[in-house]
Amino acid sequence: MTYRRLTTAALAVLTTAATLVAPAAASAGHSTLSWQPCEANAQLECSTVDVPLDYRKSYGRSIELAISRLASKNPEKRRGILLTNPGGPGGAGLTFPATLKLPQSVLDTYDVIGVDPRGVGRSTPVTCDLTKEQQLEGLAAPWADGPADVAERAVEVKKIADQCRTSETAWMLPHVTTANTARDLDRIRQALGEKKLSFLGFSYGTYLGSVYTTLFPYRSDRIVVDSNLGPEGYGFREARLTGQGIEKRFPDFAKWLAARQDEWAMGATPKQVRAKYFQLVEKLGEHPVPGLSQQDFRLLTVSFLRKDRDFAALAAVWRTADRGDPFDAGPAVDLDNLISSHFHVACADGYWPKSVAAYQRAVETDRKRYPIMGASTAGIRPCAFWPAHLIEPRVEIGDRGPSNVLVVHNQRDPNTPLSLAKELRAAFGHRAVLVTADQGGHGAYLTGTNTCLNDTVTTYLTTGQRPQRDLDCPRPLGG
């Protein structure tokens, strides 16, 4: 098979987480920052912070971080700062405080801080000089029909790794890691004049928050991690587990679509809807729709499984594929920095086999085990050929520090299966409590209708009160 390029639309959707804590200051301490209206979002103020490129050489070369602030307007209730991260790695977070739609009680309690992490967006950015075709192939390994496809793809991803190693920002390569990004968060805390910081992170942001509170346990106030990667960050094992998460999430969509057979005509039962998926995959393989390849269809299906609110949009994609209508891929978007920064962090942090044969074996296994997307999620990536000049070992998440971590997760998360949240909970030991919700999707807090989970997180952020033990939040009546 020849690997088909991804449409910009497919890639864009694929790529967008009671304690014994000492009270933080009721108002901000001395800040060294100057705030200006934020061009990216009128609700926010923006500033920059200089941080060391290499924390082993604090007075050496520096890079710039772009940060934003949604300031509390209630000085009597203000507790401190809440740093946020939307996920990634490679996700820009500058405008995230304005898009989170936090409850007013949380907005009163904190100045909510957004950050473009090192290497990303308006912070000092990295590049791998990716061509448009390489960008369209993107973060997801294309579906492989057999070992030859994996070998063919290996040639392409090695080129990407080589480009990252020789790009104009290659000087940043060893230093764009989660550990250094966590150290950056602490420099932001210092620049804001705060003794401690609270944190709310999603997806990859859960690993960032976990590393931060491991490195700086007594600078951590209230830590909430939602849709968790697990204690080892993002590597080959976590990528493969996405195939499992998709299989557990897909029945939610199949049930939804079957209940709307009169509108969409994709199957009257969940079993029929699942069969329809594979029929459409086969059809697109033989007769691609203009603007919608077989690979695009797979990725859009997976991407729209992240939120229940996207089910209707996904059904429309299926109908387009079924009818053979042209698909509007949307305007071209430059994704070089997003994808390049993702590789910089994921390849440095995680474990990735160096043998092409290891990926060939994994693809053969996962195609059968996770037929919706397994031969893609197990595929080879540039990390297999990443330059080996790590400057420090991976941070080991452990139980040293105060009991101030709230681990939040949906039971049917397509991107980060629940097993990863349980691993993170175990790694933190007494420090953490796990709250799960009987709902699907990637992102639990404020994204679904489970008031038990939403109220638990809001209560913790605003009062510091957590459940005394792990909590399973049932599906709401009628939900």
XYZ file of C-alpha atoms in Angstrom:
479
model
C 0.000 0.000 0.000
C 1.065 3.589 -0.573
C 0.642 5.832 2.463
C -1.980 8.484 1.830
C -1.438 12.012 3.052
C -3.716 13.363 5.766
C -5.919 16.341 5.076
C -5.208 19.433 7.160
C -8.639 19.056 8.740
C -7.913 15.527 9.931
C -4.560 16.462 11.411
C -5.819 19.639 13.016
C -8.613 17.759 14.764
C -6.268 14.993 15.804
C -3.832 17.393 17.435
C -5.413 19.767 20.359
C -5.422 16.628 32.269
C -9.318 17.712 52.366
C -5.492 18.082 52.086
C -2.765 19.108 54.498
C -1.539 21.977 52.325
C -0.272 25.077 54.079
C -2.389 28.123 53.172
C -1.074 30.193 50.303
C -0.908 33.962 50.408
C -4.269 35.637 49.968
C -2.810 38.119 47.512
C 0.054 38.125 45.050
C 3.543 38.861 46.271
C 6.030 41.052 44.458
C 5.917 40.348 40.718
C 8.668 41.307 38.296
C 6.400 41.112 35.251
C 4.850 43.806 33.098
C 1.441 42.946 31.676
C -0.002 44.137 28.376
C -3.276 43.422 26.553
C -2.967 40.034 24.881
C -3.174 40.096 21.088
C -4.205 36.451 21.051
C -7.327 37.027 23.199
C -8.857 40.260 24.438
C -9.882 38.696 27.775
C -6.267 38.100 28.736
C -3.154 40.004 29.724
C 0.173 38.784 28.356
C 3.810 38.942 29.407
C 7.084 37.074 28.930
C 9.517 35.331 31.250
C 13.150 34.543 30.461
C 14.343 31.117 31.606
C 17.616 29.204 31.244
C 17.928 26.987 28.187
C 19.953 24.579 30.315
C 19.180 24.552 34.039
C 22.625 23.149 34.731
C 23.949 26.493 33.484
C 21.581 29.014 35.032
C 23.582 31.990 33.814
C 24.042 30.685 30.295
C 21.853 31.085 27.257
C 18.207 31.930 27.942
C 14.961 31.431 26.047
C 11.651 33.262 26.306
C 8.302 31.985 27.519
C 5.016 33.635 26.574
C 2.478 33.635 29.402
C -1.036 34.980 29.909
C -3.202 35.875 32.882
C -6.913 35.866 33.548
C -6.774 37.762 36.801
C -9.141 37.221 39.707
C -11.447 40.176 40.241
C -12.234 39.166 43.810
C -9.288 40.063 46.079
C -11.091 38.794 49.190
C -11.387 35.273 47.753
C -8.168 35.175 45.733
C -5.876 32.378 46.918
C -3.054 32.454 44.388
C -2.238 31.292 40.863
C -3.561 28.357 38.832
C -1.217 27.346 36.032
C -2.839 25.419 33.205
C -1.832 23.156 30.342
C -4.182 21.894 27.583
C -2.116 18.877 26.511
C 0.275 17.915 23.782
C 3.195 17.720 23.959
C 3.328 20.601 21.544
C 0.050 22.200 22.528
C 0.035 25.975 22.849
C -1.560 27.122 26.094
C -1.436 30.901 25.905
C -5.169 31.371 25.293
C -6.256 28.329 27.318
C -7.445 30.272 30.406
C -10.022 32.049 28.241
C -11.318 28.860 26.599
C -11.517 26.672 29.715
C -14.862 28.139 30.847
C -14.014 27.651 34.518
C -16.720 28.208 37.147
C -16.834 31.713 38.602
C -15.835 30.367 42.004
C -12.555 29.105 40.507
C -11.999 32.380 38.642
C -12.472 34.229 41.934
C -9.991 31.959 43.711
C -7.092 32.257 41.251
C -5.293 34.245 38.667
C -5.483 31.648 35.893
C -2.180 31.443 34.005
C -1.657 30.172 30.465
C 1.726 29.239 29.039
C 3.148 28.386 25.649
C 5.706 25.818 26.859
C 9.333 26.033 25.808
C 9.654 25.370 22.101
C 5.986 26.107 21.418
C 4.068 28.920 19.768
C 4.932 32.423 20.963
C 7.624 31.129 23.283
C 11.038 30.518 21.695
C 9.874 27.986 19.084
C 11.515 24.900 17.613
C 11.317 23.622 14.062
C 12.128 20.439 12.179
C 11.737 22.211 8.808
C 8.820 19.944 7.982
C 7.529 20.028 4.444
C 3.812 20.422 3.844
C 3.603 16.720 3.032
C 5.386 15.815 6.265
C 3.013 18.059 8.178
C 0.001 16.414 6.583
C 1.330 12.997 7.547
C 1.557 14.473 10.989
C 1.627 12.960 14.431
C -0.183 9.705 13.664
C 1.583 6.817 11.987
C -0.389 5.886 8.854
C -2.281 2.618 8.813
C 0.056 -0.229 7.878
C -1.262 -3.274 6.026
C 1.896 -5.243 6.659
C 5.632 -5.218 7.475
C 6.530 -3.640 4.144
C 4.439 -0.579 4.982
C 6.250 -0.176 8.293
C 9.632 -0.428 6.551
C 8.518 2.135 3.955
C 7.357 4.497 6.675
C 10.630 4.018 8.587
C 12.515 5.679 5.748
C 10.251 8.727 5.924
C 10.347 9.158 9.708
C 14.133 8.827 9.757
C 14.235 11.831 7.414
C 12.131 13.774 9.912
C 14.431 12.829 12.808
C 17.432 13.905 10.741
C 15.758 17.223 9.932
C 15.114 17.872 13.620
C 18.769 17.131 14.378
C 20.054 19.568 11.739
C 17.437 22.361 11.871
C 18.213 25.956 12.815
C 16.847 25.270 16.322
C 18.795 22.040 16.885
C 20.645 23.836 19.721
C 17.433 23.503 21.739
C 16.988 19.801 21.058
C 18.454 18.295 24.279
C 16.681 20.826 26.470
C 13.042 20.619 25.311
C 11.903 18.079 27.873
C 9.093 17.783 30.377
C 11.525 18.144 33.292
C 12.770 21.476 31.971
C 9.231 22.599 31.177
C 8.330 21.847 34.810
C 11.295 23.918 35.947
C 9.997 26.694 33.705
C 6.695 26.615 35.594
C 8.563 27.214 38.819
C 10.401 30.169 37.282
C 7.003 31.572 36.285
C 5.838 31.123 39.876
C 8.850 33.066 41.093
C 8.343 35.816 38.511
C 4.738 36.170 39.687
C 5.913 36.572 43.276
C 4.012 33.559 44.601
C 5.148 31.099 47.244
C 3.201 28.234 45.668
C 1.283 27.387 42.542
C -1.810 25.322 41.827
C -2.083 23.410 38.570
C -4.772 22.114 36.216
C -3.498 20.006 33.323
C -5.117 17.776 30.735
C -3.730 14.838 28.752
C 0.041 15.432 28.378
C -0.469 18.253 30.884
C -1.062 15.558 33.503
C 2.487 14.313 33.064
C 3.812 17.867 33.186
C 1.897 18.539 36.427
C 3.061 15.231 37.885
C 6.683 16.007 37.104
C 6.319 19.502 38.554
C 4.881 18.350 41.855
C 7.539 15.622 42.034
C 10.383 18.089 41.499
C 8.788 20.812 43.644
C 6.458 19.045 46.093
C 6.454 21.867 48.635
C 5.945 24.576 46.040
C 2.763 22.774 44.932
C -0.581 23.907 46.298
C -3.558 22.120 44.686
C -2.733 19.827 41.753
C -5.445 18.508 39.427
C -4.508 16.174 36.561
C -7.248 15.173 34.108
C -7.168 12.446 31.400
C -3.907 11.031 32.545
C -0.901 9.777 30.627
C 0.485 7.775 33.504
C 3.724 8.023 35.462
C 6.050 7.418 32.490
C 4.787 10.117 30.142
C 4.246 9.534 26.437
C 6.142 6.712 24.780
C 5.564 3.685 22.575
C 3.528 1.794 25.175
C 1.224 4.758 25.733
C 0.816 5.275 21.992
C -0.222 1.644 21.564
C -2.681 1.864 24.453
C -4.572 4.503 22.482
C -5.764 1.640 20.274
C -7.294 0.027 23.365
C -8.903 3.288 24.475
C -10.539 3.759 21.077
C -12.068 0.282 21.209
C -13.581 0.984 24.640
C -14.919 4.391 23.595
C -16.343 3.493 20.176
C -19.461 1.740 21.611
C -20.620 5.105 23.043
C -20.734 6.552 19.537
C -22.188 3.380 18.044
C -25.042 3.448 20.564
C -25.659 7.150 19.874
C -25.709 6.659 16.112
C -27.895 3.551 16.227
C -30.497 5.485 18.235
C -30.637 7.964 15.319
C -31.022 5.491 12.483
C -33.897 7.487 10.984
C -31.645 10.531 10.641
C -28.291 9.016 9.660
C -29.069 5.501 8.340
C -25.769 3.997 9.503
C -27.154 0.990 11.355
C -30.039 0.241 13.692
C -27.886 -1.456 16.329
C -24.412 -0.721 17.730
C -23.177 -3.922 16.071
C -24.414 -2.706 12.696
C -22.794 0.689 13.221
C -19.445 -0.964 13.962
C -19.758 -3.050 10.815
C -20.552 0.129 8.878
C -17.270 1.662 10.014
C -15.253 -1.124 8.432
C -17.418 -1.029 5.313
C -16.667 2.675 4.892
C -12.949 2.109 5.487
C -12.916 -0.520 2.751
C -14.942 1.661 0.412
C -12.617 4.632 0.839
C -9.625 2.396 0.241
C -11.029 1.480 -3.165
C -12.700 4.794 -4.026
C -11.367 7.755 -1.990
C -13.707 10.702 -1.666
C -12.227 14.001 -2.915
C -10.582 15.513 0.171
C -11.160 12.405 2.326
C -8.790 9.441 2.148
C -9.143 6.183 4.039
C -6.568 7.408 6.572
C -8.360 10.736 6.961
C -11.586 8.883 7.723
C -9.931 6.754 10.389
C -8.338 9.780 12.046
C -11.442 11.925 11.954
C -13.436 9.093 13.512
C -10.899 8.753 16.310
C -10.616 12.507 16.820
C -14.363 13.117 17.045
C -14.664 10.348 19.647
C -13.002 12.709 22.128
C -16.188 14.623 22.922
C -19.849 13.585 22.937
C -20.710 16.962 21.474
C -18.783 16.034 18.312
C -20.849 12.927 17.536
C -23.127 14.743 15.090
C -20.110 16.133 13.224
C -18.657 12.640 13.036
C -21.936 11.251 11.711
C -21.795 13.896 8.979
C -18.285 12.712 8.013
C -19.587 9.161 7.782
C -22.468 10.272 5.576
C -20.062 12.110 3.287
C -17.978 8.941 2.970
C -21.074 6.827 2.396
C -22.416 9.067 -0.352
C -19.041 9.743 -1.936
C -19.510 13.504 -1.702
C -16.476 15.829 -1.820
C -15.104 16.627 1.619
C -14.066 20.154 2.589
C -10.653 19.793 4.223
C -10.543 23.453 5.258
C -7.758 25.985 4.679
C -4.123 24.984 4.852
C -2.525 25.531 8.268
C 1.199 25.621 9.070
C 1.674 22.849 11.628
C 5.468 22.695 11.633
C 5.897 24.031 15.163
C 3.083 21.939 16.640
C 4.447 18.703 15.220
C 8.121 19.574 15.706
C 7.673 20.478 19.371
C 5.643 17.307 19.913
C 8.518 15.208 18.616
C 11.080 17.139 20.669
C 9.337 16.281 23.940
C 7.817 12.872 23.206
C 10.991 11.455 21.719
C 13.145 12.773 24.571
C 10.821 11.719 27.399
C 9.435 8.353 26.367
C 10.785 4.913 25.546
C 10.723 4.100 21.821
C 12.190 0.930 20.292
C 15.080 1.485 17.886
C 14.357 -1.628 15.826
C 12.028 -1.433 12.823
C 11.181 -5.085 13.464
C 9.728 -4.177 16.884
C 7.198 -1.875 15.207
C 6.413 -4.478 12.567
C 5.593 -7.023 15.266
C 3.519 -4.507 17.224
C 1.526 -3.525 14.150
C 0.722 -7.151 13.357
C -0.453 -7.713 16.941
C -2.472 -4.537 17.341
C -4.181 -4.752 13.946
C -5.972 -7.830 15.309
C -6.242 -6.689 18.920
C -7.516 -3.158 18.193
C -8.933 -3.293 14.639
C -10.311 0.248 14.554
C -6.898 1.940 14.756
C -4.316 -0.523 16.077
C -2.184 -0.752 12.929
C -1.731 3.019 13.174
C -1.245 3.571 16.911
C 1.463 0.880 16.976
C 3.247 2.368 13.969
C 6.771 3.700 13.702
C 7.534 7.351 14.441
C 10.583 9.628 14.236
C 11.330 8.787 17.873
C 12.749 5.453 16.654
C 15.664 7.410 15.135
C 15.927 10.248 17.642
C 19.403 11.567 18.490
C 20.539 10.080 21.793
C 21.882 13.016 23.746
C 19.635 13.156 26.784
C 21.078 15.288 29.561
C 19.285 13.639 32.481
C 17.180 10.556 33.294
C 13.399 10.717 33.283
C 11.814 12.018 36.489
C 10.385 9.173 38.555
C 6.932 9.993 39.922
C 6.707 9.002 43.592
C 4.984 9.605 46.913
C 7.328 12.178 48.460
C 5.417 15.314 49.360
C 2.052 16.502 50.663
C -1.243 14.819 49.912
C -2.447 17.367 47.367
C -2.992 15.606 44.014
C -6.420 14.947 42.489
C -6.303 12.458 39.606
C -9.408 12.768 37.402
C -10.401 10.458 34.557
C -13.275 9.227 32.411
C -13.888 5.493 32.424
C -13.921 5.369 28.604
C -11.203 7.733 27.468
C -10.166 7.043 23.836
C -6.747 8.665 24.076
C -5.550 7.726 27.554
C -7.199 4.555 28.886
C -8.236 4.418 32.527
C -5.426 1.972 33.285
C -2.918 4.832 32.911
C -4.734 6.925 35.525
C -4.661 3.971 37.907
C -0.912 3.618 37.344
C -0.385 7.290 38.124
C -2.561 7.036 41.229
C -0.463 4.086 42.436
C 2.795 5.932 41.760
C 1.687 8.910 43.857
C 0.563 6.687 46.729
C -0.727 8.695 49.700
C -0.319 11.943 47.776
C -3.263 11.300 45.430
C -6.953 10.488 45.239
C -8.484 9.119 42.022
C -11.919 10.296 40.833
C -13.448 8.556 37.837
C -16.682 9.237 35.968
C -18.952 6.811 34.122
C -18.668 8.719 30.873
C -16.577 8.694 27.715
C -14.278 11.162 26.041
C -10.902 12.772 26.515
C -11.166 15.420 29.209
C -13.402 14.812 32.214
C -13.718 18.110 34.106
C -16.319 20.498 32.653
C -16.635 18.516 29.419
C -19.461 16.157 30.372
C -22.663 16.096 32.382
C -21.287 14.282 35.418
C -21.944 16.782 38.183
C -20.353 14.459 40.761
C -16.952 14.741 39.084
C -17.315 18.404 38.132
C -18.337 19.420 41.650
C -15.556 17.353 43.219
C -12.882 19.122 41.163
C -14.364 22.582 41.687
C -14.658 22.000 45.439
C -11.037 20.910 45.647
C -9.749 23.883 43.665
C -11.748 26.380 45.708
C -11.661 24.881 49.224
C -8.913 22.259 49.241
C -11.366 19.526 50.261
C -10.929 16.203 48.453
C -12.705 12.861 48.843
C -11.096 10.877 51.648
C -10.681 7.901 49.324
C -10.895 7.093 45.620
C -14.311 7.889 44.158
C -16.282 6.455 41.223
C -18.919 8.905 40.007
C -21.901 7.057 38.470
C -23.638 8.096 35.291
C -26.290 10.763 36.035
C -29.909 9.665 35.764
C -30.946 10.152 32.173
C -27.309 10.675 31.145
